[in-house]
XYZ file of C-alpha atoms in Angstrom:
231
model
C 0.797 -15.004 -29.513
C -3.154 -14.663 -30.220
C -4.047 -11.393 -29.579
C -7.652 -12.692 -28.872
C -7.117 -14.170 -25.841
C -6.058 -12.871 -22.762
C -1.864 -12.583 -22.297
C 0.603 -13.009 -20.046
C 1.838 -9.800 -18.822
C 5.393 -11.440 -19.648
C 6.208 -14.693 -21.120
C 9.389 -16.019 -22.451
C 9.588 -18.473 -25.078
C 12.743 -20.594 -25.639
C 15.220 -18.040 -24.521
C 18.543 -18.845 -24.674
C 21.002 -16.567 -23.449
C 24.998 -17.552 -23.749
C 28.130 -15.340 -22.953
C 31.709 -15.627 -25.131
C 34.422 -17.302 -22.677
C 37.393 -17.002 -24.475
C 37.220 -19.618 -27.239
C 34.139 -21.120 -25.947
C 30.371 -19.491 -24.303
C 28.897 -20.184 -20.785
C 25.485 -21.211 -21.332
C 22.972 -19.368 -19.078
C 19.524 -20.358 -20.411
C 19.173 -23.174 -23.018
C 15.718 -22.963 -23.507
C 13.829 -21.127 -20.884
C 10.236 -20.754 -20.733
C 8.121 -18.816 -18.144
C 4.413 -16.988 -18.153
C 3.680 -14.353 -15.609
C 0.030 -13.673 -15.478
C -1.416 -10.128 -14.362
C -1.747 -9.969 -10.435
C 0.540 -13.170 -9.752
C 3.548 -12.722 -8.031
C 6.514 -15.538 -9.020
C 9.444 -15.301 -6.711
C 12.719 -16.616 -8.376
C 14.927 -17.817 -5.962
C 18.585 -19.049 -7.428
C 21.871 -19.186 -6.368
C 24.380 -16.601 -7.319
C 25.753 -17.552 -10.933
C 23.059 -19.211 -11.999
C 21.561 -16.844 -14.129
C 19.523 -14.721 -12.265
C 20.779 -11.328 -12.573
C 20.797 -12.513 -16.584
C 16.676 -13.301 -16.730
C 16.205 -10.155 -14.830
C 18.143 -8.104 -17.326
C 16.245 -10.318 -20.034
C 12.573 -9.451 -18.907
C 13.659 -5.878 -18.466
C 14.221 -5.914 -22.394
C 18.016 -4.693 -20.509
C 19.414 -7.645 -22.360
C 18.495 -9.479 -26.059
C 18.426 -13.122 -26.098
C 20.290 -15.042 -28.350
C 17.820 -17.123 -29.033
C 13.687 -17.188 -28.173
C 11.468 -14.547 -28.052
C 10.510 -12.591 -24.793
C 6.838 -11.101 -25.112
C 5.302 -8.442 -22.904
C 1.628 -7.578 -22.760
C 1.784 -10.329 -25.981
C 4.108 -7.821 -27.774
C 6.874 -9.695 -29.355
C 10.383 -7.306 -28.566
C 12.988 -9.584 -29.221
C 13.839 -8.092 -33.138
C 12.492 -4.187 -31.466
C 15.435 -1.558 -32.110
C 16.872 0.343 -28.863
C 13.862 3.179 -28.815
C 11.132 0.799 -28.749
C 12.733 -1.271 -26.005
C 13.438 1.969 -23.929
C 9.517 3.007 -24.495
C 8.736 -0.436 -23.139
C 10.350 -0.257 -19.891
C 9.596 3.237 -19.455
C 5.444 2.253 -20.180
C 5.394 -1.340 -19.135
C 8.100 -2.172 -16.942
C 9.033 -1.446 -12.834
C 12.095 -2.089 -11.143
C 12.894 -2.249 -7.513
C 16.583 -3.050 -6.687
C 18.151 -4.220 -3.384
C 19.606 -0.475 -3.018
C 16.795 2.301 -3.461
C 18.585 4.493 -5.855
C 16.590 7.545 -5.121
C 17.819 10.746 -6.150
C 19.476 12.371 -2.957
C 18.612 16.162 -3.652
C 14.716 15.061 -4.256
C 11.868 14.760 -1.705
C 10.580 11.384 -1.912
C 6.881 13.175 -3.640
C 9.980 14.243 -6.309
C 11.371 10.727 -6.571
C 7.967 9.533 -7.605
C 6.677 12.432 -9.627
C 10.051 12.633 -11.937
C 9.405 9.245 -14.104
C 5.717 10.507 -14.622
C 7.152 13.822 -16.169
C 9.417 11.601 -18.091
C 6.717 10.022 -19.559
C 5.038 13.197 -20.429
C 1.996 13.680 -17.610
C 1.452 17.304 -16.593
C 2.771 18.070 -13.050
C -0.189 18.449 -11.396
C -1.167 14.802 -12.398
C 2.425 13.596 -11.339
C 2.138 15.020 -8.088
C -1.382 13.794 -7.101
C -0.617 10.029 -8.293
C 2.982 10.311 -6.554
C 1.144 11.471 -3.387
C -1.983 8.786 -3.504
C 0.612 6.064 -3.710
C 2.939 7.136 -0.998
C -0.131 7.526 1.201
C -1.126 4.059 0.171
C 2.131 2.753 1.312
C 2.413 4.565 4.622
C 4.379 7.511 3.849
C 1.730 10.331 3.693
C 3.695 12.126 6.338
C 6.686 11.661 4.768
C 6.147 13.505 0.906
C 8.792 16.376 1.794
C 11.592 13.882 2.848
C 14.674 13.590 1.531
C 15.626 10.127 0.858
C 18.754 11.374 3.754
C 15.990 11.707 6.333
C 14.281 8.350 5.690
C 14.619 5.026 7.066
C 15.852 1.833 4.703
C 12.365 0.311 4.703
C 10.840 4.048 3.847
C 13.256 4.576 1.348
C 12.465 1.374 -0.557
C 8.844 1.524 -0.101
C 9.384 5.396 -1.966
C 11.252 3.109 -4.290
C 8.508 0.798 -4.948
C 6.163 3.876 -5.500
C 8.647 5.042 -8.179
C 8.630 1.740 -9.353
C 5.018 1.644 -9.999
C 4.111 5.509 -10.773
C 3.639 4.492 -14.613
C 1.360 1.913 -14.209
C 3.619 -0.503 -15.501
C 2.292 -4.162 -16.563
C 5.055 -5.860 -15.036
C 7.191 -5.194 -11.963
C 10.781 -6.912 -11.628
C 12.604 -6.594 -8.401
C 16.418 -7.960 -7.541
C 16.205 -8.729 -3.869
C 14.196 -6.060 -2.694
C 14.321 -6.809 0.814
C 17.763 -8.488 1.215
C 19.440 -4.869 2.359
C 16.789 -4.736 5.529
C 16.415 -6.292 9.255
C 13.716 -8.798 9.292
C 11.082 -7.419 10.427
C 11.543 -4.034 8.029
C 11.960 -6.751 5.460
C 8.849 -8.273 6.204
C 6.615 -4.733 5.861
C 8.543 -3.852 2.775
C 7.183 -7.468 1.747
C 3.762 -6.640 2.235
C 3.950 -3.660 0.536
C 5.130 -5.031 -2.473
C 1.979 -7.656 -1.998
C -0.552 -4.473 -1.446
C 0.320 -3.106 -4.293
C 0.693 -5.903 -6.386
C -3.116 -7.358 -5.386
C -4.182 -3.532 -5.912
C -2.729 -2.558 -9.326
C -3.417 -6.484 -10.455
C 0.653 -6.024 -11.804
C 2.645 -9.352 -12.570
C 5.968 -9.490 -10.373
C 8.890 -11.484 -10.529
C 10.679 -10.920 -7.568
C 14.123 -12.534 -6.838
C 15.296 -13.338 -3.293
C 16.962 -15.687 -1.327
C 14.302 -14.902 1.635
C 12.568 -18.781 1.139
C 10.189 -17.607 4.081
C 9.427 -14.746 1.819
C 9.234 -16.705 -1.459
C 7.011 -18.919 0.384
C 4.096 -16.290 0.572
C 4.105 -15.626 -3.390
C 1.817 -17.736 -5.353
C 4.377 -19.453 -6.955
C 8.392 -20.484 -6.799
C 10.975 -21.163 -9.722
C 14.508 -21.922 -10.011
C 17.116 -21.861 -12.962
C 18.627 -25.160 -13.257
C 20.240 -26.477 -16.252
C 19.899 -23.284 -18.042
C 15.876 -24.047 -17.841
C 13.089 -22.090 -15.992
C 11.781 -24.737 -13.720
C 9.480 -24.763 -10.546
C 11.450 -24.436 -6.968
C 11.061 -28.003 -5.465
């Protein structure tokens, strides 16, 4: 990709990704081609076994395609060895899963502070970002909380702060609201929004909410192993 112009913050090129079956594969993309820009939110909505779960795993650099190249920030990382991959989603990528998977014996400040140290920021740094971005998302009164003594919709929204802590380029989320009531659902949404529109991060969130795919800026499906728009 020109490194002149402006990039996508992810965009795959071709990727083909097939599984071993016995004595044949299953084919899960043949081909698939998709550009997330900064600040856009695409919502990929597909049934179960349709690949999904695999072009998750694929943008998260958790999975190598077998074919294509998968560029983030314009940084080809399909030939990258295991390190480089690893500093990518630790710099560049956020993930938000259906279940929270905050660390039980943590406050939630802790939860969102820990990646930061990871990543080598002093504590003092950690702790102020990990407390301006809880505040932002409603949970200023909430820093010395165990996940244990937090709702689902506060846990996840902690979740999304961890998510984001590292100012990543790109956010991926599996079906962050499908564990949730409605209407929980629906603030968790519009958190993700706030801090999407705030941090200008691309997100490619999958869901079966359509009401909730509805209010991203765009829709796409897998179908035939390609990346095509949600009609």
């Amino acid at each position: 990709m020109s490194s002149g112009q402006p990039q996508p913050a992810l965009f795959l090129s071709k990727v083909e990704r097939r599984y071993p079956q016995g004595e044949t594969s299953l084919e899960v993309l043949r081909g698939g081609d998709l550009a997330i820009w900064p600040g856009e939110m695409v919502a990929l909505v597909a049934p179960s076994g349709t690949g999904k779960s695999t072009l998750l795993h694929l943008a998260g650099l958790l999975e190598k395609p077998d074919g294509g190249e998968i560029y983030v920030g314009g940084r080809p990382t399909a030939a990258m060895d295991d390190s480089e991959r690893t500093r990518i989603r630790r710099e560049d990528l956020g993930f938000v899963y259906q279940f929270h998977h905050l660390l039980p014996e943590f406050s939630a400040l802790e939860n969102v502070v820990i990646p930061q140290l990871i990543r080598g920021l002093s504590k003092a740094d950690a702790r102020s970002r990990a407390s301006q971005l809880l505040t932002f998302l409603g949970l200023g009164k909430r820093l010395d909380h165990r996940p244990g003594e937090l709702s689902g919709g506060e846990q996840q929204r902690v979740a999304i702060a961890r998510a984001v802590a590292n100012a990543p380029r790109l956010l991926l989320a599996d079906e962050p609201t499908g564990n949730l009531d409605p209407n929980t659902a629906d603030r968790v949404f519009q958190t993700l929004v706030a801090i999407v529109r705030a941090s200008k991060l691309a997100a490619l969130i999958a869901t079966h909410n359509l009401e909730l795919a509805s209010r991203m800026d765009r829709q796409v499906t897998i179908r035939d192993g390609l990346i095509v728009p949600l009609t």
